[in-house]
Amino acid sequence: MTQGLFTILDNKPLTATVYRMVLVGDTEAITRPGQFVNIKIEGQYLRRPISVCDWEAGVLTLIYKVVGQGTEKMAAMTAGQQLDLLVGLGNGYDTSKSGDKPLLLGGGVGVPPMYGLCKRLLDEGKKVTVVLGFNTRDEVFYENHFRRLGAEVIVATADGSYGEKGFVTDVMKHLTYSYFYTCGPMPMFRAIEATAVTSGQYSFEERMGCGFGACMGCSCKTKYGNKRICRDGPVLEREEIVW
């Protein structure tokens, strides 16, 4: 983990409520897809944890949803502003267990960390399938970004207004895969747990205090005792989770 100042290069909406922020700064502490940063926002007591979408040569891409005062302030920020970030937090995904045909499942704002993971797996020569789940057509983002990487991409919407009608698990049950990776809301995780036929890794979305394991505010029960989502996670393996 490192702390440093990052300068905003760009901050624009992808949908009515989802924004992409591109910053420049020291990204050396980010070593795995699935890690996150913790952002200090003026006037807010707690930092805001945001998953890393992509990072390369000192350029950091974050995608976030406007859901409260902190992210509202982020959405109003413009190029040239500086932010204080804790960088390289969390354990990230382990790609060594993926097999040759991994499946990536992203739900809503759980989609962004799938992008960096997809890049890593494709660089390793894997055949990657990505299923992106949203409520409706107006919420869909980054579909073409994944396609340009070279992955097979399937979009599912709960209301059937775009792509496949239903949830990511409705698509998942018809696919063949060697391993799965996912990030999204807990109801999606429970549905995946009931559907998956292989091992896999879940990245948990959790409210956090410190973001680096000091406060114990984001503990999760596992078969090996309580683990801190911010430090021991956010990625946990399927076999260790107590649902």
Coordinates of C-alpha atoms in Angstrom, one line a residue:
M1 CA 0.0 0.0 0.0
T2 CA 1.2 3.5 -0.8
Q3 CA -0.3 6.9 -0.3
G4 CA 0.0 9.7 -2.9
L5 CA -1.5 12.5 -4.8
F6 CA -3.2 11.8 -8.2
T7 CA -4.2 14.3 -10.8
I8 CA -7.5 13.9 -12.6
L9 CA -7.1 13.7 -16.4
D10 CA -10.8 13.1 -17.2
N11 CA -14.1 12.5 -15.3
K12 CA -17.1 11.8 -17.4
P13 CA -20.4 9.9 -17.2
L14 CA -20.8 6.5 -18.8
T15 CA -24.5 6.3 -17.9
A16 CA -26.9 8.5 -15.9
T17 CA -25.3 7.4 -12.6
V18 CA -22.0 5.7 -13.5
Y19 CA -18.8 7.8 -14.1
R20 CA -15.3 7.0 -15.3
M21 CA -12.4 8.9 -13.7
V22 CA -8.9 8.7 -15.2
L23 CA -6.0 9.9 -13.0
V24 CA -2.3 10.0 -13.3
G25 CA 0.1 9.1 -10.4
D26 CA 2.2 6.4 -8.9
T27 CA 0.5 3.0 -9.6
E28 CA 3.4 0.8 -8.7
A29 CA 1.6 -0.6 -5.6
I30 CA -1.2 -2.1 -7.8
T31 CA 0.0 -5.6 -8.7
R32 CA -3.2 -7.6 -9.3
P33 CA -6.6 -7.0 -10.9
G34 CA -9.3 -6.8 -8.2
Q35 CA -7.4 -4.5 -5.9
F36 CA -8.9 -1.2 -4.9
V37 CA -8.0 2.4 -3.9
N38 CA -9.3 4.5 -1.0
I39 CA -10.0 8.1 -1.8
K40 CA -9.9 11.0 0.6
I41 CA -12.8 13.5 -0.2
E42 CA -12.9 16.9 1.3
G43 CA -15.7 17.2 3.9
Q44 CA -16.1 13.5 4.3
Y45 CA -14.9 11.7 7.4
L46 CA -14.2 8.3 5.7
R47 CA -12.4 7.6 2.5
R48 CA -14.3 6.1 -0.4
P49 CA -13.1 2.6 -1.6
I50 CA -13.3 2.2 -5.3
S51 CA -12.3 -0.9 -7.3
V52 CA -9.5 -0.5 -9.9
C53 CA -10.8 -0.9 -13.4
D54 CA -7.5 -0.5 -15.2
W55 CA -3.9 0.7 -14.6
E56 CA -1.0 1.2 -16.9
A57 CA 2.2 3.3 -16.9
G58 CA 1.1 5.6 -14.1
V59 CA -2.5 6.0 -15.5
L60 CA -5.3 4.8 -13.2
T61 CA -8.9 4.2 -14.4
L62 CA -11.7 4.1 -11.9
I63 CA -15.4 3.5 -12.5
Y64 CA -17.9 4.4 -9.8
K65 CA -21.6 4.9 -9.2
V66 CA -23.1 8.0 -7.7
V67 CA -24.9 6.8 -4.6
G68 CA -24.2 9.4 -1.9
Q69 CA -22.5 12.6 -0.8
G70 CA -18.9 11.3 -1.4
T71 CA -19.5 10.0 -5.0
E72 CA -21.6 13.1 -5.7
K73 CA -18.6 15.2 -5.0
M74 CA -16.4 12.9 -7.1
A75 CA -18.8 13.3 -10.1
A76 CA -18.4 17.1 -9.8
M77 CA -14.6 17.0 -10.0
T78 CA -12.8 18.2 -13.1
A79 CA -9.5 17.7 -14.9
G80 CA -6.5 19.1 -13.0
Q81 CA -7.9 18.6 -9.5
Q82 CA -5.8 16.4 -7.2
L83 CA -6.9 13.6 -4.9
D84 CA -5.2 11.9 -2.0
L85 CA -5.3 8.1 -2.6
L86 CA -4.3 5.0 -0.7
V87 CA -3.3 2.7 -3.6
G88 CA -2.7 -1.1 -3.9
L89 CA -5.2 -2.1 -1.3
G90 CA -6.7 -5.7 -1.0
N91 CA -5.4 -9.0 -2.3
G92 CA -6.8 -9.0 -5.9
Y93 CA -7.7 -12.0 -8.1
D94 CA -5.4 -15.0 -8.4
T95 CA -5.2 -15.9 -12.1
S96 CA -3.0 -18.9 -11.7
K97 CA -6.1 -21.0 -10.9
S98 CA -8.1 -20.0 -14.0
G99 CA -7.6 -22.9 -16.3
D100 CA -7.7 -22.3 -20.0
K101 CA -11.3 -21.1 -20.3
P102 CA -12.2 -18.8 -17.4
L103 CA -15.7 -17.1 -17.0
L104 CA -16.0 -13.6 -15.7
L105 CA -19.3 -12.5 -14.2
G106 CA -19.8 -8.8 -13.4
G107 CA -23.0 -7.3 -12.0
G108 CA -23.6 -3.5 -12.2
V109 CA -20.7 -1.6 -10.5
G110 CA -19.1 -5.0 -10.1
V111 CA -18.2 -4.8 -13.8
P112 CA -15.1 -2.5 -13.5
P113 CA -12.6 -4.9 -11.8
M114 CA -13.5 -7.5 -14.4
Y115 CA -11.9 -5.3 -17.1
G116 CA -8.4 -5.4 -15.6
L117 CA -8.8 -9.1 -14.9
C118 CA -9.9 -9.8 -18.5
K119 CA -6.8 -8.0 -19.8
R120 CA -4.5 -10.1 -17.5
L121 CA -6.1 -13.4 -18.4
L122 CA -6.0 -12.7 -22.2
D123 CA -2.3 -11.7 -21.8
E124 CA -1.8 -15.1 -20.3
G125 CA -3.3 -16.8 -23.3
K126 CA -6.6 -17.8 -21.8
K127 CA -9.9 -17.9 -23.7
V128 CA -12.1 -15.5 -21.7
T129 CA -15.9 -15.3 -21.6
V130 CA -17.4 -12.3 -19.9
V131 CA -21.0 -12.0 -18.8
L132 CA -22.2 -8.5 -17.8
G133 CA -25.4 -8.1 -15.8
F134 CA -27.5 -5.0 -15.6
N135 CA -31.1 -4.1 -14.7
T136 CA -31.9 -2.4 -17.9
R137 CA -30.4 -1.2 -21.2
D138 CA -29.8 2.3 -19.9
E139 CA -27.4 0.9 -17.3
V140 CA -25.1 -1.0 -19.7
F141 CA -21.5 0.2 -19.9
Y142 CA -18.1 -1.1 -21.1
E143 CA -19.5 -3.9 -23.3
N144 CA -17.5 -2.8 -26.3
H145 CA -14.4 -2.2 -24.2
F146 CA -14.4 -5.9 -23.3
R147 CA -15.0 -6.9 -27.0
R148 CA -12.0 -4.8 -28.1
L149 CA -9.8 -6.7 -25.7
G150 CA -10.8 -9.9 -27.6
A151 CA -13.1 -11.6 -25.1
E152 CA -16.4 -13.2 -25.8
V153 CA -19.0 -10.9 -24.3
I154 CA -22.6 -11.6 -23.3
V155 CA -24.9 -8.9 -21.8
A156 CA -27.9 -9.8 -19.6
T157 CA -30.6 -7.4 -18.5
A158 CA -33.1 -8.2 -15.9
D159 CA -36.0 -6.6 -17.9
G160 CA -34.9 -8.0 -21.2
S161 CA -34.5 -4.6 -22.8
Y162 CA -31.0 -5.5 -24.1
G163 CA -29.0 -8.7 -24.7
E164 CA -30.2 -11.8 -22.9
K165 CA -33.2 -11.5 -20.7
G166 CA -32.5 -12.4 -17.1
F167 CA -29.5 -12.6 -14.7
V168 CA -25.9 -13.5 -15.2
T169 CA -26.7 -17.0 -13.8
D170 CA -29.3 -17.5 -16.5
V171 CA -26.5 -17.2 -19.0
M172 CA -23.9 -19.0 -16.8
K173 CA -25.9 -22.3 -16.6
H174 CA -25.6 -22.7 -20.4
L175 CA -21.8 -22.1 -20.6
T176 CA -18.8 -24.3 -20.3
Y177 CA -15.9 -22.9 -18.3
S178 CA -12.8 -24.0 -16.3
Y179 CA -13.1 -21.5 -13.4
F180 CA -15.1 -18.4 -12.6
Y181 CA -14.4 -14.9 -11.2
T182 CA -17.1 -12.5 -10.1
C183 CA -17.8 -9.1 -8.5
G184 CA -21.3 -7.8 -7.7
P185 CA -24.0 -7.6 -5.1
M186 CA -24.7 -10.4 -2.6
P187 CA -27.9 -11.7 -4.1
M188 CA -26.0 -12.3 -7.3
F189 CA -23.3 -14.1 -5.4
R190 CA -25.9 -16.4 -3.8
A191 CA -27.4 -17.2 -7.2
I192 CA -23.9 -17.9 -8.6
E193 CA -23.1 -20.2 -5.6
A194 CA -26.2 -22.2 -6.4
T195 CA -25.4 -22.4 -10.1
A196 CA -21.6 -22.7 -10.5
V197 CA -20.1 -26.1 -11.4
T198 CA -16.4 -25.2 -10.8
S199 CA -14.3 -23.4 -8.2
G200 CA -14.1 -19.7 -8.4
Q201 CA -13.3 -16.4 -6.7
Y202 CA -15.7 -13.8 -5.3
S203 CA -14.8 -10.1 -4.8
F204 CA -17.0 -8.6 -2.1
E205 CA -18.4 -5.1 -2.0
E206 CA -18.3 -3.9 1.6
R207 CA -18.5 -0.7 3.5
M208 CA -15.1 0.0 5.0
G209 CA -13.6 2.2 7.7
C210 CA -9.9 2.3 7.3
G211 CA -9.4 0.2 4.1
F212 CA -6.2 -1.6 5.3
G213 CA -7.3 -3.9 8.2
A214 CA -6.9 -1.7 11.3
C215 CA -10.5 -1.2 12.3
M216 CA -11.9 -4.7 11.7
G217 CA -15.1 -3.0 10.5
C218 CA -15.5 -5.2 7.4
S219 CA -15.0 -8.7 8.7
C220 CA -16.5 -11.7 6.9
K221 CA -17.0 -15.3 8.2
T222 CA -15.0 -18.0 6.5
K223 CA -14.2 -21.6 7.3
Y224 CA -10.9 -20.4 8.6
G225 CA -12.3 -17.7 10.9
N226 CA -13.1 -14.1 10.3
K227 CA -11.3 -12.4 7.5
R228 CA -11.1 -8.6 6.8
I229 CA -12.6 -7.8 3.4
C230 CA -10.2 -4.8 3.0
R231 CA -7.0 -6.7 3.7
D232 CA -7.6 -10.5 3.5
G233 CA -10.1 -9.8 0.6
P234 CA -11.9 -8.3 -1.2
V235 CA -11.3 -11.6 -3.1
L236 CA -12.2 -14.8 -1.4
E237 CA -12.2 -18.3 -2.8
R238 CA -15.5 -20.2 -3.2
E239 CA -14.5 -23.0 -0.9
E240 CA -13.6 -20.8 2.1
I241 CA -16.8 -18.7 2.3
V242 CA -19.5 -19.3 4.9
W243 CA -22.7 -18.1 3.3

